[in-house]
Amino acid sequence: MGQLPFSLEEYRSRQDRFLSKYNEDTLVLIPTNPVRIRSNDTSYPYRANSYMLYLCGWKQPEAVFMAFHDSGIWKSCLFVQPRDTRAEIWEGRRVGTEGAASFWPIDEAFSIDDMEQIVQEKISNSYSISTIIGFDKRLDDMIDKSNLEITDARTILDDLRVIKSDEEIKIMHDAGILASNAHVEGIKKTYAGIGEWEIQSIIEAHFSINQSCPSYSSIVGGGDNATILHYNSNNMVIDDGDLVLVDAGCEISGYASDITRTWPVNGKFSDPQKEIYNLVLKAEKAAIEACIVGSPWSSIHHASSKVLAQGLIELGILECDFEEALGENFNGPYRNFFMHGTGHMLGLDVHDVGGGRQGDNGPERLLSPGMVLTVEPGLYFGSWRSDIEFPERYSGIGIRIEDDVLVTNEGPVILTSSCPKEISEIESIVGEMIEG
Ligand code: GLY
Ligand code: MN
Ligand code: MN
């Protein structure tokens, strides 16, 4: 039923830092994810809510973390599924209330069947509730009827989750290494005419055999498919002469890695492919160098954008000057070829909490030691794009290079550095493990 990835002390310290932000008359209620149906009566593999994993490592469904102040101290509890042999025969063994109280970082455990009655009692002694709405309908209904002031617990939890502890960083580094090794295996087993699904299988088999799983739907796009940002059909044969873009990360103890490499299936970059690849690589390196403590989040995107805009001019793809190419607020015509952000926070969610993504509101975060983020510039020249113009030689090229980066006082540390990204390194290993 799974061991906890962290010590009880680490979870207690997270809870202490979280609960210390509240007044003593607050009732804290953190639900987990519901089971989601895939088809008729079969469900997707269950994944607990990341806030639940962060606070107490509870992985089973139908659970609520509750905390309240009692006789001068905060007490934390879990409502969990009770032991039930009939249910366990079908769905798997449950930890139950006794197991939860004995081995999880909480003071008391109750059956989820008693939640309504117990929460109702606590509500009558509280002045406000801090929770996350939208995950547990029963809980939402009770909170709705309470008439108490409601605050969103995520505003506090997100700030805590942004800075990773040494123990979290160790797991995230392991996830980075595992995903890097999986990509290397994919590169080494690639040949002209391989199916996108075959590369996906090689990479995901590497995750499985190491008791991991994908942290998001793997993207394996050959040729033009690499120009579809969220492509994941992965069902086409990749022709000789085409590149393949592989964006595939894994999860260890709930923590994600997220890595992209792009390589030629026949082992040799063509000249136009090389030109675009080297430009994206230069932008990626500039953006990684910008991951400096104290810099604003946007400095990473600005660093990659400047390199890409200048490079697009030099390659004759943009016929304007640098200022015009960048445009106001970095929204100039270079965005026709680089349409996404340069990165996002990484952690228990692949697109982790704490802001930083394009479109987020609020004040910009400054980079701090312990943040983990992705750096992932790309350039895309879909042959199907009738709305923009570019030289024919670049048609059908889509390239992204993505690494996971830890911000430290000593400078950026690349958690996925064991996966090669220089052209010469990649060319020397494509197809290395193909027999015959
Ligand atoms: N794999 C999703 C992303 O790169 O953001
Ligand atoms: Mn990615
Ligand atoms: Mn990413």
Tab-separated table of C-alpha atoms and ligand atoms in Angstrom:
chain	number	residue	atom	x	y	z
A	1	MET	CA	0.000	0.000	0.000
A	2	GLY	CA	3.007	2.128	-0.360
A	3	GLN	CA	5.574	3.629	1.891
A	4	LEU	CA	5.770	7.342	2.470
A	5	PRO	CA	8.490	8.968	0.354
A	6	PHE	CA	9.424	11.376	3.165
A	7	SER	CA	9.955	11.162	6.921
A	8	LEU	CA	7.031	11.879	9.246
A	9	GLU	CA	9.059	14.903	10.440
A	10	GLU	CA	9.178	16.373	6.926
A	11	TYR	CA	5.385	16.140	6.574
A	12	ARG	CA	4.853	17.562	10.079
A	13	SER	CA	7.112	20.472	9.268
A	14	ARG	CA	5.124	21.179	6.067
A	15	GLN	CA	1.884	21.068	8.088
A	16	ASP	CA	3.365	23.354	10.771
A	17	ARG	CA	4.451	25.953	8.210
A	18	PHE	CA	1.034	25.769	6.537
A	19	LEU	CA	-1.100	25.930	9.667
A	20	SER	CA	0.969	28.680	11.295
A	21	LYS	CA	-0.531	31.071	8.727
A	22	TYR	CA	-4.063	30.656	10.131
A	23	ASN	CA	-6.010	32.118	13.003
A	24	GLU	CA	-6.886	29.618	15.683
A	25	ASP	CA	-10.589	29.675	14.836
A	26	THR	CA	-10.046	28.382	11.280
A	27	LEU	CA	-11.087	24.925	10.197
A	28	VAL	CA	-8.836	23.597	7.432
A	29	LEU	CA	-10.273	20.999	5.045
A	30	ILE	CA	-8.205	19.675	2.105
A	31	PRO	CA	-9.952	17.126	-0.146
A	32	THR	CA	-8.260	14.737	-2.542
A	33	ASN	CA	-9.109	13.997	-6.189
A	34	PRO	CA	-12.259	12.079	-7.090
A	35	VAL	CA	-12.003	8.763	-8.956
A	36	ARG	CA	-12.524	9.577	-12.643
A	37	ILE	CA	-14.456	7.322	-15.009
A	38	ARG	CA	-12.735	6.377	-18.277
A	39	SER	CA	-15.455	4.236	-19.801
A	40	ASN	CA	-18.781	3.001	-18.425
A	41	ASP	CA	-17.816	1.497	-15.078
A	42	THR	CA	-14.032	1.472	-15.452
A	43	SER	CA	-11.922	4.286	-14.096
A	44	TYR	CA	-8.574	5.900	-14.895
A	45	PRO	CA	-5.678	4.792	-12.681
A	46	TYR	CA	-6.141	6.762	-9.490
A	47	ARG	CA	-3.854	9.747	-8.786
A	48	ALA	CA	-4.281	11.575	-5.477
A	49	ASN	CA	-4.452	15.346	-5.340
A	50	SER	CA	-1.013	16.955	-5.120
A	51	TYR	CA	-1.982	19.082	-2.090
A	52	MET	CA	-2.928	15.894	-0.234
A	53	LEU	CA	0.370	14.268	-1.244
A	54	TYR	CA	2.246	17.366	-0.121
A	55	LEU	CA	0.631	17.564	3.323
A	56	CYS	CA	0.516	13.925	4.336
A	57	GLY	CA	1.384	11.571	1.450
A	58	TRP	CA	-2.088	9.944	1.444
A	59	LYS	CA	-2.583	8.219	-1.928
A	60	GLN	CA	-5.946	6.436	-1.616
A	61	PRO	CA	-9.218	7.948	-2.876
A	62	GLU	CA	-12.111	9.342	-0.816
A	63	ALA	CA	-10.027	11.174	1.760
A	64	VAL	CA	-10.055	14.593	3.388
A	65	PHE	CA	-7.265	16.160	5.450
A	66	MET	CA	-8.663	18.235	8.332
A	67	ALA	CA	-6.825	20.494	10.777
A	68	PHE	CA	-8.165	22.524	13.681
A	69	HIS	CA	-6.810	24.227	16.757
A	70	ASP	CA	-7.434	22.420	20.040
A	71	SER	CA	-6.117	23.231	23.542
A	72	GLY	CA	-3.355	25.436	22.224
A	73	ILE	CA	-2.080	23.250	19.384
A	74	TRP	CA	-3.028	22.404	15.819
A	75	LYS	CA	-4.302	18.883	15.328
A	76	SER	CA	-4.317	17.197	11.949
A	77	CYS	CA	-6.646	14.366	10.986
A	78	LEU	CA	-7.522	12.280	7.977
A	79	PHE	CA	-10.887	10.980	6.888
A	80	VAL	CA	-10.189	7.774	4.939
A	81	GLN	CA	-11.991	4.821	3.428
A	82	PRO	CA	-12.608	2.301	6.233
A	83	ARG	CA	-11.434	-1.309	5.864
A	84	ASP	CA	-14.043	-3.303	3.915
A	85	THR	CA	-13.212	-6.805	2.716
A	86	ARG	CA	-15.884	-6.855	-0.009
A	87	ALA	CA	-14.672	-3.567	-1.494
A	88	GLU	CA	-11.021	-4.538	-1.107
A	89	ILE	CA	-11.551	-7.769	-3.091
A	90	TRP	CA	-12.398	-5.610	-6.118
A	91	GLU	CA	-10.514	-2.372	-5.616
A	92	GLY	CA	-7.425	-3.313	-3.627
A	93	ARG	CA	-6.304	-3.229	-0.023
A	94	ARG	CA	-7.138	-0.191	2.051
A	95	VAL	CA	-4.946	1.284	4.767
A	96	GLY	CA	-8.032	2.078	6.839
A	97	THR	CA	-8.335	4.256	9.920
A	98	GLU	CA	-6.023	2.227	12.164
A	99	GLY	CA	-3.282	2.075	9.551
A	100	ALA	CA	-3.598	5.778	8.843
A	101	ALA	CA	-3.432	6.734	12.524
A	102	SER	CA	-0.432	4.450	13.134
A	103	PHE	CA	1.793	5.216	10.163
A	104	TRP	CA	0.785	8.548	8.598
A	105	PRO	CA	1.767	12.042	9.835
A	106	ILE	CA	-1.549	12.826	11.528
A	107	ASP	CA	-2.964	12.855	15.061
A	108	GLU	CA	-6.219	11.031	14.381
A	109	ALA	CA	-7.990	9.135	11.595
A	110	PHE	CA	-11.718	8.766	11.006
A	111	SER	CA	-13.870	6.903	8.535
A	112	ILE	CA	-14.926	9.007	5.560
A	113	ASP	CA	-18.435	7.745	6.343
A	114	ASP	CA	-18.355	9.872	9.521
A	115	MET	CA	-17.042	12.988	7.807
A	116	GLU	CA	-20.313	14.862	7.564
A	117	GLN	CA	-21.147	14.509	11.236
A	118	ILE	CA	-17.618	15.335	12.481
A	119	VAL	CA	-17.078	18.246	10.107
A	120	GLN	CA	-20.488	19.631	11.043
A	121	GLU	CA	-19.440	19.684	14.719
A	122	LYS	CA	-16.181	21.439	13.871
A	123	ILE	CA	-18.004	23.975	11.706
A	124	SER	CA	-20.181	24.933	14.660
A	125	ASN	CA	-17.009	25.831	16.632
A	126	SER	CA	-15.225	27.718	13.849
A	127	TYR	CA	-15.375	31.209	12.408
A	128	SER	CA	-13.852	30.489	9.042
A	129	ILE	CA	-12.963	27.613	6.736
A	130	SER	CA	-9.936	27.296	4.511
A	131	THR	CA	-10.322	24.711	1.793
A	132	ILE	CA	-10.026	23.906	-1.896
A	133	ILE	CA	-13.402	23.947	-3.625
A	134	GLY	CA	-14.298	21.771	-6.605
A	135	PHE	CA	-12.856	18.372	-5.735
A	136	ASP	CA	-15.284	16.815	-3.236
A	137	LYS	CA	-18.952	17.571	-3.812
A	138	ARG	CA	-20.101	16.386	-0.374
A	139	LEU	CA	-17.579	18.644	1.308
A	140	ASP	CA	-18.387	21.587	-0.969
A	141	ASP	CA	-22.097	21.289	-0.136
A	142	MET	CA	-21.429	21.295	3.608
A	143	ILE	CA	-19.100	24.267	3.346
A	144	ASP	CA	-21.605	26.096	1.178
A	145	LYS	CA	-24.301	25.707	3.806
A	146	SER	CA	-22.023	26.709	6.713
A	147	ASN	CA	-22.318	30.469	6.182
A	148	LEU	CA	-18.740	30.827	7.443
A	149	GLU	CA	-16.096	32.920	5.747
A	150	ILE	CA	-14.264	30.733	3.205
A	151	THR	CA	-10.661	31.197	2.094
A	152	ASP	CA	-8.739	29.331	-0.601
A	153	ALA	CA	-6.019	27.219	1.049
A	154	ARG	CA	-4.051	27.203	-2.207
A	155	THR	CA	-2.861	30.763	-1.694
A	156	ILE	CA	-0.776	29.502	1.246
A	157	LEU	CA	0.031	25.993	0.020
A	158	ASP	CA	1.233	27.158	-3.396
A	159	ASP	CA	3.845	29.429	-1.842
A	160	LEU	CA	5.129	26.537	0.263
A	161	ARG	CA	5.219	24.104	-2.674
A	162	VAL	CA	7.236	26.486	-4.869
A	163	ILE	CA	10.385	26.030	-2.770
A	164	LYS	CA	11.516	22.423	-2.747
A	165	SER	CA	13.238	20.857	0.261
A	166	ASP	CA	16.490	18.905	-0.092
A	167	GLU	CA	14.474	15.663	0.087
A	168	GLU	CA	12.132	16.805	-2.691
A	169	ILE	CA	15.070	17.906	-4.839
A	170	LYS	CA	16.689	14.485	-4.452
A	171	ILE	CA	13.519	12.789	-5.794
A	172	MET	CA	13.167	15.312	-8.609
A	173	HIS	CA	16.777	14.749	-9.604
A	174	ASP	CA	16.087	10.989	-9.722
A	175	ALA	CA	13.049	11.684	-11.944
A	176	GLY	CA	15.198	13.870	-14.209
A	177	ILE	CA	17.852	11.179	-14.545
A	178	LEU	CA	15.282	8.455	-15.231
A	179	ALA	CA	13.574	10.501	-17.963
A	180	SER	CA	16.970	11.399	-19.458
A	181	ASN	CA	18.005	7.750	-19.584
A	182	ALA	CA	14.676	6.850	-21.204
A	183	HIS	CA	15.260	9.461	-23.908
A	184	VAL	CA	18.788	8.180	-24.513
A	185	GLU	CA	17.355	4.688	-24.987
A	186	GLY	CA	14.754	6.090	-27.387
A	187	ILE	CA	17.464	7.890	-29.396
A	188	LYS	CA	19.653	4.790	-29.525
A	189	LYS	CA	16.792	2.603	-30.776
A	190	THR	CA	15.577	5.023	-33.478
A	191	TYR	CA	15.791	4.264	-37.215
A	192	ALA	CA	14.292	5.774	-40.375
A	193	GLY	CA	10.774	4.405	-40.742
A	194	ILE	CA	10.198	3.809	-37.009
A	195	GLY	CA	6.653	4.372	-35.722
A	196	GLU	CA	6.030	7.204	-33.273
A	197	TRP	CA	4.320	4.633	-31.028
A	198	GLU	CA	7.470	2.519	-30.969
A	199	ILE	CA	9.558	5.349	-29.563
A	200	GLN	CA	6.779	6.031	-27.052
A	201	SER	CA	6.833	2.352	-26.035
A	202	ILE	CA	10.616	2.293	-25.592
A	203	ILE	CA	10.532	5.367	-23.385
A	204	GLU	CA	7.501	4.409	-21.323
A	205	ALA	CA	8.815	0.839	-20.894
A	206	HIS	CA	11.922	2.389	-19.372
A	207	PHE	CA	9.672	4.252	-16.929
A	208	SER	CA	7.647	1.126	-16.070
A	209	ILE	CA	10.596	-1.174	-15.545
A	210	ASN	CA	11.932	1.370	-13.093
A	211	GLN	CA	8.585	1.470	-11.252
A	212	SER	CA	7.743	4.906	-12.589
A	213	CYS	CA	5.044	6.173	-14.950
A	214	PRO	CA	4.558	9.061	-17.391
A	215	SER	CA	3.943	12.398	-15.671
A	216	TYR	CA	1.824	13.529	-18.666
A	217	SER	CA	0.802	12.125	-22.046
A	218	SER	CA	4.026	11.509	-23.981
A	219	ILE	CA	4.416	13.566	-27.151
A	220	VAL	CA	6.206	11.739	-29.987
A	221	GLY	CA	5.848	13.819	-33.133
A	222	GLY	CA	7.683	12.981	-36.352
A	223	GLY	CA	8.117	15.620	-39.093
A	224	ASP	CA	5.154	17.967	-39.254
A	225	ASN	CA	3.585	16.370	-36.179
A	226	ALA	CA	6.326	18.033	-34.140
A	227	THR	CA	4.749	21.373	-35.019
A	228	ILE	CA	1.554	20.480	-33.093
A	229	LEU	CA	2.362	21.555	-29.551
A	230	HIS	CA	0.129	19.064	-27.725
A	231	TYR	CA	0.322	16.257	-30.311
A	232	ASN	CA	-0.062	12.882	-28.618
A	233	SER	CA	-1.710	10.570	-31.163
A	234	ASN	CA	1.760	9.053	-31.687
A	235	ASN	CA	0.470	6.805	-34.481
A	236	MET	CA	2.453	7.781	-37.599
A	237	VAL	CA	5.517	6.277	-39.243
A	238	ILE	CA	8.463	8.709	-39.275
A	239	ASP	CA	10.081	9.092	-42.688
A	240	ASP	CA	13.773	9.057	-43.505
A	241	GLY	CA	14.992	12.655	-43.327
A	242	ASP	CA	12.471	13.735	-40.690
A	243	LEU	CA	13.100	14.847	-37.151
A	244	VAL	CA	11.224	13.445	-34.195
A	245	LEU	CA	10.310	15.623	-31.221
A	246	VAL	CA	9.874	13.645	-28.001
A	247	ASP	CA	8.453	15.359	-24.914
A	248	ALA	CA	8.117	12.634	-22.262
A	249	GLY	CA	8.634	12.863	-18.513
A	250	CYS	CA	8.092	10.510	-15.624
A	251	GLU	CA	6.880	10.644	-12.059
A	252	ILE	CA	8.652	9.408	-8.927
A	253	SER	CA	6.723	9.507	-5.645
A	254	GLY	CA	4.373	11.986	-7.304
A	255	TYR	CA	7.154	14.348	-8.498
A	256	ALA	CA	7.385	15.031	-12.228
A	257	SER	CA	10.219	15.363	-14.653
A	258	ASP	CA	9.542	16.989	-18.035
A	259	ILE	CA	12.103	16.711	-20.813
A	260	THR	CA	12.118	17.219	-24.580
A	261	ARG	CA	14.712	16.216	-27.142
A	262	THR	CA	14.515	16.400	-30.936
A	263	TRP	CA	16.606	14.170	-33.185
A	264	PRO	CA	16.836	13.017	-36.825
A	265	VAL	CA	15.486	9.473	-37.244
A	266	ASN	CA	18.222	8.657	-39.786
A	267	GLY	CA	20.974	9.930	-37.469
A	268	LYS	CA	22.010	12.976	-39.512
A	269	PHE	CA	20.616	16.514	-39.231
A	270	SER	CA	20.130	18.215	-42.621
A	271	ASP	CA	21.520	21.760	-42.994
A	272	PRO	CA	18.148	23.515	-42.445
A	273	GLN	CA	17.439	21.240	-39.452
A	274	LYS	CA	20.878	22.064	-38.036
A	275	GLU	CA	20.278	25.807	-38.445
A	276	ILE	CA	17.031	25.707	-36.501
A	277	TYR	CA	18.331	23.204	-33.935
A	278	ASN	CA	21.397	25.283	-33.111
A	279	LEU	CA	19.271	28.396	-32.762
A	280	VAL	CA	16.879	26.696	-30.316
A	281	LEU	CA	19.838	25.245	-28.407
A	282	LYS	CA	21.440	28.688	-28.147
A	283	ALA	CA	18.144	30.120	-26.842
A	284	GLU	CA	17.812	27.278	-24.342
A	285	LYS	CA	21.309	27.829	-22.982
A	286	ALA	CA	20.703	31.586	-22.681
A	287	ALA	CA	17.446	30.937	-20.802
A	288	ILE	CA	19.142	28.470	-18.427
A	289	GLU	CA	21.854	31.039	-17.730
A	290	ALA	CA	19.078	33.472	-16.804
A	291	CYS	CA	17.867	31.174	-13.981
A	292	ILE	CA	19.601	33.304	-11.376
A	293	VAL	CA	18.478	33.938	-7.791
A	294	GLY	CA	16.753	37.320	-7.528
A	295	SER	CA	15.869	37.646	-11.224
A	296	PRO	CA	12.206	38.060	-12.178
A	297	TRP	CA	10.493	35.026	-13.686
A	298	SER	CA	10.059	36.794	-17.043
A	299	SER	CA	13.817	37.228	-17.464
A	300	ILE	CA	14.005	33.571	-18.559
A	301	HIS	CA	11.469	34.077	-21.354
A	302	HIS	CA	13.070	37.360	-22.362
A	303	ALA	CA	16.495	35.709	-22.641
A	304	SER	CA	15.284	32.948	-24.964
A	305	SER	CA	13.073	35.317	-26.969
A	306	LYS	CA	15.945	37.701	-27.731
A	307	VAL	CA	18.139	34.899	-29.051
A	308	LEU	CA	15.320	33.457	-31.153
A	309	ALA	CA	14.252	36.816	-32.608
A	310	GLN	CA	17.831	37.702	-33.580
A	311	GLY	CA	18.415	34.231	-35.048
A	312	LEU	CA	15.221	34.313	-37.102
A	313	ILE	CA	16.400	37.576	-38.645
A	314	GLU	CA	19.852	36.160	-39.408
A	315	LEU	CA	18.309	33.094	-41.067
A	316	GLY	CA	16.176	35.338	-43.274
A	317	ILE	CA	12.963	34.043	-41.748
A	318	LEU	CA	11.997	37.457	-40.365
A	319	GLU	CA	12.566	40.459	-42.592
A	320	CYS	CA	12.563	43.243	-40.023
A	321	ASP	CA	14.863	44.728	-37.413
A	322	PHE	CA	15.434	43.264	-33.950
A	323	GLU	CA	13.119	45.639	-32.066
A	324	GLU	CA	10.312	44.975	-34.494
A	325	ALA	CA	10.891	41.214	-34.393
A	326	LEU	CA	10.611	41.207	-30.594
A	327	GLY	CA	7.656	43.579	-30.621
A	328	GLU	CA	5.910	45.259	-27.725
A	329	ASN	CA	5.851	43.100	-24.571
A	330	PHE	CA	7.724	40.368	-26.436
A	331	ASN	CA	4.738	39.744	-28.693
A	332	GLY	CA	6.334	40.496	-32.067
A	333	PRO	CA	6.389	38.309	-35.195
A	334	TYR	CA	8.947	35.892	-33.713
A	335	ARG	CA	5.897	34.524	-31.850
A	336	ASN	CA	4.638	33.102	-35.164
A	337	PHE	CA	7.338	30.460	-34.736
A	338	PHE	CA	7.659	30.305	-30.914
A	339	MET	CA	4.099	30.339	-29.609
A	340	HIS	CA	4.498	29.053	-26.059
A	341	GLY	CA	6.205	30.175	-22.874
A	342	THR	CA	9.817	29.337	-22.083
A	343	GLY	CA	8.945	27.243	-19.052
A	344	HIS	CA	6.902	26.538	-15.975
A	345	MET	CA	7.333	25.477	-12.375
A	346	LEU	CA	7.821	21.748	-11.862
A	347	GLY	CA	7.004	19.605	-8.843
A	348	LEU	CA	4.113	17.419	-7.715
A	349	ASP	CA	2.280	18.715	-10.796
A	350	VAL	CA	4.064	18.832	-14.128
A	351	HIS	CA	2.735	22.351	-14.597
A	352	ASP	CA	3.321	23.067	-10.969
A	353	VAL	CA	1.655	25.630	-8.755
A	354	GLY	CA	3.112	28.957	-7.775
A	355	GLY	CA	2.653	31.003	-10.889
A	356	GLY	CA	5.201	31.782	-13.499
A	357	ARG	CA	3.264	30.545	-16.490
A	358	GLN	CA	2.092	32.917	-19.155
A	359	GLY	CA	-1.366	34.207	-18.451
A	360	ASP	CA	-0.942	34.029	-14.672
A	361	ASN	CA	-2.043	37.121	-12.854
A	362	GLY	CA	-0.457	38.705	-9.860
A	363	PRO	CA	2.984	40.034	-9.079
A	364	GLU	CA	5.888	38.399	-10.759
A	365	ARG	CA	7.869	35.921	-8.669
A	366	LEU	CA	11.568	36.407	-8.186
A	367	LEU	CA	13.678	33.299	-8.667
A	368	SER	CA	14.711	31.791	-5.338
A	369	PRO	CA	16.919	28.891	-4.251
A	370	GLY	CA	14.947	25.631	-4.234
A	371	MET	CA	12.677	26.485	-7.170
A	372	VAL	CA	12.576	23.865	-9.920
A	373	LEU	CA	11.385	24.929	-13.355
A	374	THR	CA	11.549	23.881	-16.967
A	375	VAL	CA	13.332	25.734	-19.743
A	376	GLU	CA	11.856	24.764	-23.109
A	377	PRO	CA	12.117	27.114	-26.077
A	378	GLY	CA	11.130	25.819	-29.497
A	379	LEU	CA	10.605	26.813	-33.125
A	380	TYR	CA	7.866	25.387	-35.331
A	381	PHE	CA	7.420	25.598	-39.119
A	382	GLY	CA	4.375	23.492	-39.919
A	383	SER	CA	4.060	22.824	-43.654
A	384	TRP	CA	0.299	23.044	-43.070
A	385	ARG	CA	0.518	26.704	-41.888
A	386	SER	CA	-1.065	28.789	-44.648
A	387	ASP	CA	-1.334	31.813	-42.355
A	388	ILE	CA	2.393	32.609	-42.096
A	389	GLU	CA	5.312	32.769	-44.529
A	390	PHE	CA	8.794	31.293	-44.176
A	391	PRO	CA	11.448	29.830	-46.512
A	392	GLU	CA	10.475	26.436	-47.928
A	393	ARG	CA	13.708	24.840	-46.657
A	394	TYR	CA	12.369	25.020	-43.077
A	395	SER	CA	8.982	23.536	-43.896
A	396	GLY	CA	8.022	20.592	-41.686
A	397	ILE	CA	10.583	21.346	-38.966
A	398	GLY	CA	9.502	21.454	-35.323
A	399	ILE	CA	12.171	21.594	-32.632
A	400	ARG	CA	11.936	21.968	-28.851
A	401	ILE	CA	14.670	21.366	-26.302
A	402	GLU	CA	13.534	21.113	-22.674
A	403	ASP	CA	15.470	20.639	-19.456
A	404	ASP	CA	14.545	20.734	-15.769
A	405	VAL	CA	16.481	23.332	-13.813
A	406	LEU	CA	17.032	23.812	-10.070
A	407	VAL	CA	17.691	27.391	-8.977
A	408	THR	CA	20.535	27.635	-6.427
A	409	ASN	CA	22.707	30.359	-4.924
A	410	GLU	CA	25.581	28.879	-6.899
A	411	GLY	CA	23.689	29.161	-10.199
A	412	PRO	CA	21.358	26.903	-12.210
A	413	VAL	CA	21.675	23.115	-11.866
A	414	ILE	CA	20.281	21.046	-14.763
A	415	LEU	CA	18.506	17.966	-13.375
A	416	THR	CA	18.241	16.410	-16.849
A	417	SER	CA	21.835	17.025	-17.892
A	418	SER	CA	22.541	13.332	-18.454
A	419	CYS	CA	20.572	13.497	-21.709
A	420	PRO	CA	22.797	14.830	-24.538
A	421	LYS	CA	21.633	17.780	-26.607
A	422	GLU	CA	24.603	18.822	-28.759
A	423	ILE	CA	24.195	17.871	-32.429
A	424	SER	CA	27.420	15.826	-32.508
A	425	GLU	CA	26.446	13.907	-29.349
A	426	ILE	CA	22.991	13.112	-30.681
A	427	GLU	CA	24.190	12.088	-34.151
A	428	SER	CA	26.725	9.735	-32.621
A	429	ILE	CA	24.111	7.691	-30.712
A	430	VAL	CA	21.016	7.591	-32.990
A	431	GLY	CA	20.416	3.956	-33.903
A	432	GLU	CA	23.296	2.691	-31.749
A	433	MET	CA	21.110	-0.069	-30.278
A	434	ILE	CA	19.567	-1.221	-33.583
A	435	GLU	CA	20.730	-4.715	-34.366
A	436	GLY	CA	21.746	-5.877	-37.849
B	1	GLY	N1	5.180	18.388	-21.410
B	1	GLY	C1	4.448	19.531	-21.159
B	1	GLY	C2	5.273	20.721	-21.183
B	1	GLY	O1	6.384	20.682	-21.662
B	1	GLY	O2	4.900	21.730	-20.674
B	2	MN	MN	7.529	18.914	-21.803
B	3	MN	MN	7.305	21.555	-19.879
